PDB file of C-alpha atoms in Angstrom:
ATOM      1  CA  UNK A   1     -35.597  -2.602   7.440  1.00 50.00           C
ATOM      2  CA  UNK A   2     -33.032  -3.122  10.190  1.00 52.00           C
ATOM      3  CA  UNK A   3     -32.134  -6.484   8.690  1.00 50.00           C
ATOM      4  CA  UNK A   4     -31.263  -4.823   5.366  1.00 49.00           C
ATOM      5  CA  UNK A   5     -29.242  -2.155   7.135  1.00 50.00           C
ATOM      6  CA  UNK A   6     -27.233  -4.814   8.968  1.00 60.00           C
ATOM      7  CA  UNK A   7     -26.502  -6.704   5.747  1.00 60.00           C
ATOM      8  CA  UNK A   8     -25.315  -3.562   3.934  1.00 54.00           C
ATOM      9  CA  UNK A   9     -23.234  -2.541   6.926  1.00 56.00           C
ATOM     10  CA  UNK A  10     -21.542  -5.945   6.927  1.00 53.00           C
ATOM     11  CA  UNK A  11     -20.862  -5.738   3.184  1.00 54.00           C
ATOM     12  CA  UNK A  12     -19.285  -2.284   3.487  1.00 54.00           C
ATOM     13  CA  UNK A  13     -17.204  -3.501   6.439  1.00 53.00           C
ATOM     14  CA  UNK A  14     -15.801  -6.398   4.412  1.00 50.00           C
ATOM     15  CA  UNK A  15     -15.043  -4.079   1.486  1.00 50.00           C
ATOM     16  CA  UNK A  16     -13.276  -1.639   3.809  1.00 47.00           C
ATOM     17  CA  UNK A  17     -11.037  -4.403   5.185  1.00 46.00           C
ATOM     18  CA  UNK A  18     -10.170  -5.623   1.669  1.00 45.00           C
ATOM     19  CA  UNK A  19      -9.326  -2.080   0.521  1.00 42.00           C
ATOM     20  CA  UNK A  20      -7.240  -1.478   3.654  1.00 43.00           C
ATOM     21  CA  UNK A  21      -5.022  -4.484   3.005  1.00 43.00           C
ATOM     22  CA  UNK A  22      -4.715  -3.598  -0.667  1.00 43.00           C
ATOM     23  CA  UNK A  23      -3.418  -0.165   0.350  1.00 37.00           C
ATOM     24  CA  UNK A  24      -0.770  -1.597   2.639  1.00 40.00           C
ATOM     25  CA  UNK A  25       1.782  -1.348  -0.156  1.00 37.00           C
ATOM     26  CA  UNK A  26       5.338  -0.829   0.982  1.00 36.00           C
ATOM     27  CA  UNK A  27       8.942  -1.004  -0.066  1.00 39.00           C
ATOM     28  CA  UNK A  28       8.538  -3.977  -2.343  1.00 37.00           C
ATOM     29  CA  UNK A  29      10.512  -7.184  -2.202  1.00 36.00           C
ATOM     30  CA  UNK A  30      14.210  -6.554  -1.851  1.00 37.00           C
ATOM     31  CA  UNK A  31      15.980  -9.312  -3.766  1.00 35.00           C
ATOM     32  CA  UNK A  32      19.193  -7.456  -4.562  1.00 37.00           C
ATOM     33  CA  UNK A  33      18.068  -6.349  -8.040  1.00 36.00           C
ATOM     34  CA  UNK A  34      15.425  -3.889  -6.923  1.00 36.00           C
ATOM     35  CA  UNK A  35      16.113  -0.155  -6.997  1.00 38.00           C
ATOM     36  CA  UNK A  36      16.266   0.751  -3.280  1.00 40.00           C
ATOM     37  CA  UNK A  37      14.932   4.109  -2.083  1.00 40.00           C
ATOM     38  CA  UNK A  38      18.088   6.310  -2.041  1.00 40.00           C
ATOM     39  CA  UNK A  39      19.924   3.138  -0.987  1.00 37.00           C
ATOM     40  CA  UNK A  40      18.441   3.548   2.509  1.00 39.00           C
ATOM     41  CA  UNK A  41      19.619   0.107   3.485  1.00 34.00           C
ATOM     42  CA  UNK A  42      23.254   1.136   3.630  1.00 35.00           C
ATOM     43  CA  UNK A  43      24.103   1.900   7.252  1.00 34.00           C
ATOM     44  CA  UNK A  44      24.767   5.582   7.762  1.00 36.00           C
ATOM     45  CA  UNK A  45      25.927   7.569  10.727  1.00 37.00           C
ATOM     46  CA  UNK A  46      22.868   8.427  12.802  1.00 37.00           C
ATOM     47  CA  UNK A  47      22.322  12.153  12.984  1.00 39.00           C
ATOM     48  CA  UNK A  48      20.756  14.256  15.693  1.00 39.00           C
ATOM     49  CA  UNK A  49      16.996  13.689  15.539  1.00 40.00           C
ATOM     50  CA  UNK A  50      15.026  16.703  14.392  1.00 38.00           C
ATOM     51  CA  UNK A  51      12.038  18.111  16.257  1.00 38.00           C
ATOM     52  CA  UNK A  52       8.800  16.373  15.272  1.00 37.00           C
ATOM     53  CA  UNK A  53       5.098  17.144  15.391  1.00 35.00           C
ATOM     54  CA  UNK A  54       2.423  15.107  17.145  1.00 35.00           C
ATOM     55  CA  UNK A  55       1.048  11.723  16.012  1.00 38.00           C
ATOM     56  CA  UNK A  56       4.389   9.922  15.805  1.00 37.00           C
ATOM     57  CA  UNK A  57       5.451   6.403  16.737  1.00 38.00           C
ATOM     58  CA  UNK A  58       7.724   4.585  19.163  1.00 39.00           C
ATOM     59  CA  UNK A  59       6.688   7.029  21.877  1.00 36.00           C
ATOM     60  CA  UNK A  60       7.887   6.390  25.398  1.00 33.00           C
ATOM     61  CA  UNK A  61       7.005   8.373  28.526  1.00 31.00           C
ATOM     62  CA  UNK A  62       9.865  10.179  30.198  1.00 36.00           C
ATOM     63  CA  UNK A  63      10.717  12.485  33.073  1.00 33.00           C
ATOM     64  CA  UNK A  64      13.338  15.256  33.136  1.00 35.00           C
ATOM     65  CA  UNK A  65      16.785  13.784  33.874  1.00 38.00           C
ATOM     66  CA  UNK A  66      20.449  14.603  33.328  1.00 38.00           C
ATOM     67  CA  UNK A  67      21.520  14.216  29.721  1.00 37.00           C
ATOM     68  CA  UNK A  68      25.259  13.933  30.249  1.00 39.00           C
ATOM     69  CA  UNK A  69      26.478  10.489  29.153  1.00 48.00           C
ATOM     70  CA  UNK A  70      29.096  10.093  31.866  1.00 43.00           C
ATOM     71  CA  UNK A  71      26.699  11.178  34.609  1.00 40.00           C
ATOM     72  CA  UNK A  72      24.027   8.850  33.272  1.00 45.00           C
ATOM     73  CA  UNK A  73      26.381   5.872  33.206  1.00 47.00           C
ATOM     74  CA  UNK A  74      27.443   6.572  36.798  1.00 45.00           C
ATOM     75  CA  UNK A  75      23.899   6.238  38.121  1.00 55.00           C
ATOM     76  CA  UNK A  76      23.248   2.681  39.394  1.00 55.00           C
ATOM     77  CA  UNK A  77      20.303   0.760  37.966  1.00 56.00           C
ATOM     78  CA  UNK A  78      17.550  -0.443  40.274  1.00 69.00           C
ATOM     79  CA  UNK A  79      16.565  -4.110  40.549  1.00 64.00           C
ATOM     80  CA  UNK A  80      13.518  -3.482  38.366  1.00 73.00           C
ATOM     81  CA  UNK A  81      15.638  -1.787  35.713  1.00 80.00           C
ATOM     82  CA  UNK A  82      18.108  -4.676  35.775  1.00 82.00           C
ATOM     83  CA  UNK A  83      15.220  -7.060  35.103  1.00 85.00           C
ATOM     84  CA  UNK A  84      14.010  -4.957  32.174  1.00 86.00           C
ATOM     85  CA  UNK A  85      17.498  -5.049  30.671  1.00 92.00           C
ATOM     86  CA  UNK A  86      18.018  -8.771  31.335  1.00 89.00           C
ATOM     87  CA  UNK A  87      14.842  -9.556  29.392  1.00 90.00           C
ATOM     88  CA  UNK A  88      16.519  -8.090  26.292  1.00 92.00           C
ATOM     89  CA  UNK A  89      20.284  -8.531  26.754  1.00 92.00           C
ATOM     90  CA  UNK A  90      22.443 -10.781  28.956  1.00 91.00           C
ATOM     91  CA  UNK A  91      24.201  -9.021  31.823  1.00 90.00           C
ATOM     92  CA  UNK A  92      27.678  -7.754  31.006  1.00 91.00           C
ATOM     93  CA  UNK A  93      27.145  -7.516  27.243  1.00 95.00           C
ATOM     94  CA  UNK A  94      27.744  -4.224  25.397  1.00 95.00           C
ATOM     95  CA  UNK A  95      24.006  -4.007  24.644  1.00 96.00           C
ATOM     96  CA  UNK A  96      23.106  -4.416  28.315  1.00 95.00           C
ATOM     97  CA  UNK A  97      25.608  -1.725  29.280  1.00 95.00           C
ATOM     98  CA  UNK A  98      24.234   0.668  26.658  1.00 95.00           C
ATOM     99  CA  UNK A  99      20.645   0.045  27.751  1.00 95.00           C
ATOM    100  CA  UNK A 100      21.635   0.772  31.343  1.00 94.00           C
ATOM    101  CA  UNK A 101      23.057   4.133  30.226  1.00 94.00           C
ATOM    102  CA  UNK A 102      19.844   4.981  28.356  1.00 95.00           C
ATOM    103  CA  UNK A 103      17.694   4.018  31.356  1.00 93.00           C
ATOM    104  CA  UNK A 104      19.924   6.114  33.621  1.00 92.00           C
ATOM    105  CA  UNK A 105      19.189   9.107  31.392  1.00 92.00           C
ATOM    106  CA  UNK A 106      15.489   8.237  31.109  1.00 90.00           C
ATOM    107  CA  UNK A 107      14.200   6.115  33.994  1.00 84.00           C
ATOM    108  CA  UNK A 108      10.933   5.411  32.165  1.00 80.00           C
ATOM    109  CA  UNK A 109      12.626   3.826  29.154  1.00 91.00           C
ATOM    110  CA  UNK A 110      11.454   0.226  28.848  1.00 93.00           C
ATOM    111  CA  UNK A 111      13.363  -1.905  26.280  1.00 95.00           C
ATOM    112  CA  UNK A 112      10.479  -4.331  25.671  1.00 94.00           C
ATOM    113  CA  UNK A 113       7.983  -1.493  25.297  1.00 93.00           C
ATOM    114  CA  UNK A 114      10.384   0.108  22.826  1.00 95.00           C
ATOM    115  CA  UNK A 115      10.521  -3.084  20.725  1.00 96.00           C
ATOM    116  CA  UNK A 116       6.721  -3.243  20.675  1.00 94.00           C
ATOM    117  CA  UNK A 117       6.622   0.362  19.462  1.00 94.00           C
ATOM    118  CA  UNK A 118       9.314  -0.333  16.862  1.00 95.00           C
ATOM    119  CA  UNK A 119       7.190  -3.135  15.373  1.00 94.00           C
ATOM    120  CA  UNK A 120       4.368  -0.652  14.868  1.00 93.00           C
ATOM    121  CA  UNK A 121       6.774   1.950  13.495  1.00 93.00           C
ATOM    122  CA  UNK A 122       8.145  -0.468  10.901  1.00 92.00           C
ATOM    123  CA  UNK A 123       4.733  -1.211   9.412  1.00 87.00           C
ATOM    124  CA  UNK A 124       3.618   2.426   9.511  1.00 89.00           C
ATOM    125  CA  UNK A 125       6.746   3.749   7.804  1.00 91.00           C
ATOM    126  CA  UNK A 126       6.956   1.206   4.984  1.00 84.00           C
ATOM    127  CA  UNK A 127       3.230   1.544   4.362  1.00 82.00           C
ATOM    128  CA  UNK A 128       3.457   5.326   4.117  1.00 87.00           C
ATOM    129  CA  UNK A 129       6.453   4.990   1.793  1.00 86.00           C
ATOM    130  CA  UNK A 130       4.620   2.681  -0.610  1.00 80.00           C
ATOM    131  CA  UNK A 131       1.586   4.941  -0.647  1.00 83.00           C
ATOM    132  CA  UNK A 132       3.804   7.931  -1.397  1.00 87.00           C
ATOM    133  CA  UNK A 133       2.515   9.654   1.725  1.00 92.00           C
ATOM    134  CA  UNK A 134       5.247  12.199   2.411  1.00 94.00           C
ATOM    135  CA  UNK A 135       3.129  13.961   5.026  1.00 96.00           C
ATOM    136  CA  UNK A 136       2.867  10.789   7.101  1.00 94.00           C
ATOM    137  CA  UNK A 137       6.572  10.022   6.724  1.00 94.00           C
ATOM    138  CA  UNK A 138       7.997  13.406   7.674  1.00 94.00           C
ATOM    139  CA  UNK A 139       7.328  13.326  11.448  1.00 92.00           C
ATOM    140  CA  UNK A 140       8.583   9.739  11.679  1.00 94.00           C
ATOM    141  CA  UNK A 141      11.997  10.098  10.045  1.00 96.00           C
ATOM    142  CA  UNK A 142      15.252  11.940  10.584  1.00 95.00           C
ATOM    143  CA  UNK A 143      16.043  14.530   7.908  1.00 94.00           C
ATOM    144  CA  UNK A 144      18.505  12.406   5.893  1.00 95.00           C
ATOM    145  CA  UNK A 145      16.268   9.350   5.813  1.00 95.00           C
ATOM    146  CA  UNK A 146      13.224  11.460   4.945  1.00 96.00           C
ATOM    147  CA  UNK A 147      15.024  13.166   2.063  1.00 95.00           C
ATOM    148  CA  UNK A 148      16.029   9.780   0.682  1.00 95.00           C
ATOM    149  CA  UNK A 149      12.565   8.277   0.951  1.00 94.00           C
ATOM    150  CA  UNK A 150      10.911  11.370  -0.515  1.00 95.00           C
ATOM    151  CA  UNK A 151      13.357  11.319  -3.428  1.00 95.00           C
ATOM    152  CA  UNK A 152      12.626   7.640  -4.072  1.00 92.00           C
ATOM    153  CA  UNK A 153       8.888   8.345  -4.081  1.00 92.00           C
ATOM    154  CA  UNK A 154       9.394  11.110  -6.643  1.00 95.00           C
ATOM    155  CA  UNK A 155      11.438   8.799  -8.877  1.00 94.00           C
ATOM    156  CA  UNK A 156       8.805   6.076  -8.628  1.00 90.00           C
ATOM    157  CA  UNK A 157       6.065   8.544  -9.494  1.00 93.00           C
ATOM    158  CA  UNK A 158       8.028   9.796 -12.490  1.00 95.00           C
ATOM    159  CA  UNK A 159       8.301   6.231 -13.781  1.00 94.00           C
ATOM    160  CA  UNK A 160       4.611   5.641 -13.165  1.00 94.00           C
ATOM    161  CA  UNK A 161       5.338   2.629 -10.963  1.00 93.00           C
ATOM    162  CA  UNK A 162       3.176   1.282  -8.161  1.00 90.00           C
ATOM    163  CA  UNK A 163       3.949  -1.256  -5.444  1.00 86.00           C
ATOM    164  CA  UNK A 164       1.567  -3.995  -4.348  1.00 86.00           C
ATOM    165  CA  UNK A 165       2.323  -5.376  -0.920  1.00 80.00           C
ATOM    166  CA  UNK A 166       0.973  -7.761   1.675  1.00 79.00           C
ATOM    167  CA  UNK A 167       2.599  -7.836   5.100  1.00 81.00           C
ATOM    168  CA  UNK A 168       2.450 -11.485   6.191  1.00 86.00           C
ATOM    169  CA  UNK A 169       4.029 -10.904   9.601  1.00 87.00           C
ATOM    170  CA  UNK A 170       7.177 -10.720  11.689  1.00 93.00           C
ATOM    171  CA  UNK A 171       9.292 -13.810  12.180  1.00 94.00           C
ATOM    172  CA  UNK A 172      11.546 -12.057  14.660  1.00 95.00           C
ATOM    173  CA  UNK A 173      12.035  -8.562  16.086  1.00 96.00           C
ATOM    174  CA  UNK A 174      15.014  -8.023  18.362  1.00 96.00           C
ATOM    175  CA  UNK A 175      17.160  -5.210  19.675  1.00 97.00           C
ATOM    176  CA  UNK A 176      20.728  -5.600  18.406  1.00 96.00           C
ATOM    177  CA  UNK A 177      22.542  -2.412  19.392  1.00 96.00           C
ATOM    178  CA  UNK A 178      22.180   0.710  21.506  1.00 97.00           C
ATOM    179  CA  UNK A 179      24.237   3.723  22.538  1.00 96.00           C
ATOM    180  CA  UNK A 180      24.185   7.066  24.326  1.00 93.00           C
ATOM    181  CA  UNK A 181      25.989   9.700  22.248  1.00 90.00           C
ATOM    182  CA  UNK A 182      26.157  13.316  23.369  1.00 90.00           C
ATOM    183  CA  UNK A 183      22.801  13.157  25.105  1.00 93.00           C
ATOM    184  CA  UNK A 184      21.116  11.259  22.256  1.00 95.00           C
ATOM    185  CA  UNK A 185      19.879   7.704  22.763  1.00 96.00           C
ATOM    186  CA  UNK A 186      20.201   5.408  19.737  1.00 97.00           C
ATOM    187  CA  UNK A 187      18.621   1.964  19.488  1.00 97.00           C
ATOM    188  CA  UNK A 188      18.965  -0.451  16.556  1.00 97.00           C
ATOM    189  CA  UNK A 189      16.315  -3.106  15.958  1.00 97.00           C
ATOM    190  CA  UNK A 190      16.521  -6.110  13.648  1.00 97.00           C
ATOM    191  CA  UNK A 191      13.268  -6.941  11.853  1.00 96.00           C
ATOM    192  CA  UNK A 192      12.876 -10.334  10.171  1.00 95.00           C
ATOM    193  CA  UNK A 193       9.618 -10.175   8.238  1.00 89.00           C
ATOM    194  CA  UNK A 194       7.697 -12.116   5.602  1.00 86.00           C
ATOM    195  CA  UNK A 195       6.310 -10.053   2.733  1.00 82.00           C
ATOM    196  CA  UNK A 196       4.466 -10.517  -0.530  1.00 82.00           C
ATOM    197  CA  UNK A 197       5.469  -7.709  -2.861  1.00 82.00           C
ATOM    198  CA  UNK A 198       5.503  -6.703  -6.505  1.00 83.00           C
ATOM    199  CA  UNK A 199       6.326  -3.504  -8.379  1.00 88.00           C
ATOM    200  CA  UNK A 200       4.289  -2.735 -11.512  1.00 92.00           C
ATOM    201  CA  UNK A 201       5.057  -0.256 -14.264  1.00 92.00           C
ATOM    202  CA  UNK A 202       2.492   2.219 -15.564  1.00 92.00           C
ATOM    203  CA  UNK A 203       1.195  -0.459 -17.940  1.00 92.00           C
ATOM    204  CA  UNK A 204       0.465  -2.810 -15.051  1.00 92.00           C
ATOM    205  CA  UNK A 205       3.309  -5.232 -15.829  1.00 94.00           C
ATOM    206  CA  UNK A 206       5.341  -6.649 -12.951  1.00 93.00           C
ATOM    207  CA  UNK A 207       8.878  -5.270 -13.198  1.00 91.00           C
ATOM    208  CA  UNK A 208      10.171  -6.484  -9.846  1.00 86.00           C
ATOM    209  CA  UNK A 209       9.157  -8.882  -7.116  1.00 86.00           C
ATOM    210  CA  UNK A 210       6.374 -11.455  -7.185  1.00 89.00           C
ATOM    211  CA  UNK A 211       2.666 -10.813  -6.467  1.00 90.00           C
ATOM    212  CA  UNK A 212       2.204 -14.264  -4.866  1.00 91.00           C
ATOM    213  CA  UNK A 213       5.615 -15.349  -3.546  1.00 92.00           C
ATOM    214  CA  UNK A 214       6.340 -14.829   0.166  1.00 91.00           C
ATOM    215  CA  UNK A 215       9.776 -13.246   0.594  1.00 89.00           C
ATOM    216  CA  UNK A 216      11.913 -13.196   3.733  1.00 91.00           C
ATOM    217  CA  UNK A 217      13.340  -9.727   4.418  1.00 90.00           C
ATOM    218  CA  UNK A 218      15.765  -8.722   7.152  1.00 94.00           C
ATOM    219  CA  UNK A 219      16.197  -5.036   8.024  1.00 95.00           C
ATOM    220  CA  UNK A 220      18.129  -3.241  10.751  1.00 96.00           C
ATOM    221  CA  UNK A 221      16.678   0.158  11.625  1.00 96.00           C
ATOM    222  CA  UNK A 222      18.167   2.659  14.046  1.00 97.00           C
ATOM    223  CA  UNK A 223      15.952   5.031  16.021  1.00 97.00           C
ATOM    224  CA  UNK A 224      17.219   8.052  17.954  1.00 97.00           C
ATOM    225  CA  UNK A 225      15.975  10.534  20.515  1.00 95.00           C
ATOM    226  CA  UNK A 226      17.440  13.473  22.419  1.00 95.00           C
ATOM    227  CA  UNK A 227      16.810  12.447  26.042  1.00 92.00           C
ATOM    228  CA  UNK A 228      16.833  16.071  27.202  1.00 90.00           C
ATOM    229  CA  UNK A 229      13.920  16.927  24.914  1.00 89.00           C
ATOM    230  CA  UNK A 230      10.360  17.168  26.176  1.00 87.00           C
ATOM    231  CA  UNK A 231       9.325  15.355  23.011  1.00 88.00           C
ATOM    232  CA  UNK A 232       9.102  11.627  23.946  1.00 87.00           C
ATOM    233  CA  UNK A 233       9.160  10.401  20.349  1.00 90.00           C
ATOM    234  CA  UNK A 234      11.887   8.523  18.496  1.00 95.00           C
ATOM    235  CA  UNK A 235      12.865   9.097  14.846  1.00 96.00           C
ATOM    236  CA  UNK A 236      14.194   6.622  12.302  1.00 97.00           C
ATOM    237  CA  UNK A 237      17.699   7.866  11.495  1.00 96.00           C
ATOM    238  CA  UNK A 238      19.359   4.919   9.685  1.00 95.00           C
ATOM    239  CA  UNK A 239      18.310   1.806   7.775  1.00 94.00           C
ATOM    240  CA  UNK A 240      20.110  -1.261   6.503  1.00 91.00           C
ATOM    241  CA  UNK A 241      19.055  -4.439   4.718  1.00 86.00           C
ATOM    242  CA  UNK A 242      20.857  -7.658   5.616  1.00 85.00           C
ATOM    243  CA  UNK A 243      21.357  -9.940   2.619  1.00 70.00           C
TER     244      UNK A 243
END
């Protein structure tokens, strides 16, 4: 009896994994001809991040600190903080200077930990978008980006389209920009990923992308957080695709 139970358990486990990967449908291959969601890949001015509920991504621990940009920049970095910055950006570069200002405002901010969280955020957000899961998207995005993604989902639903997607992996994930603006930390991350994606119409015909071809996609996403807030989470406030 136990032998049969183990076999059935294994079968259901394999089926669950297959279904999981099938559901990881996201934005679809962006080749230049695809209809982008509200043109989210055009860089926009990052807005003040809105308050978010629990169960969000790119969360970093923090302690109460001053949120004034000038005061933050005036605070010297410790040796350990200098090492954390140097691992991401060479000393003296604008990125290194901006990261120092963010760390001065939030001593627990770790650039490498942030990048690791951003990798997770990228997959979670594009997956929720492809699945049309507005509830999952809302606490992860700034208001403007959410409105655009939600509108794109509605348009896709009206056309009866579905997106099939397989996330092959990241080729590179790197921090490319950062800033402290009026007490809000902003960090931009460049994602170079490999995707297999196809969009099908309501009849099941492929109208965009390729269900077997691996596409190289480069995105730059900007995350923001009010450093004076007790909420440690970051929101996606701007997106851009690099051709």
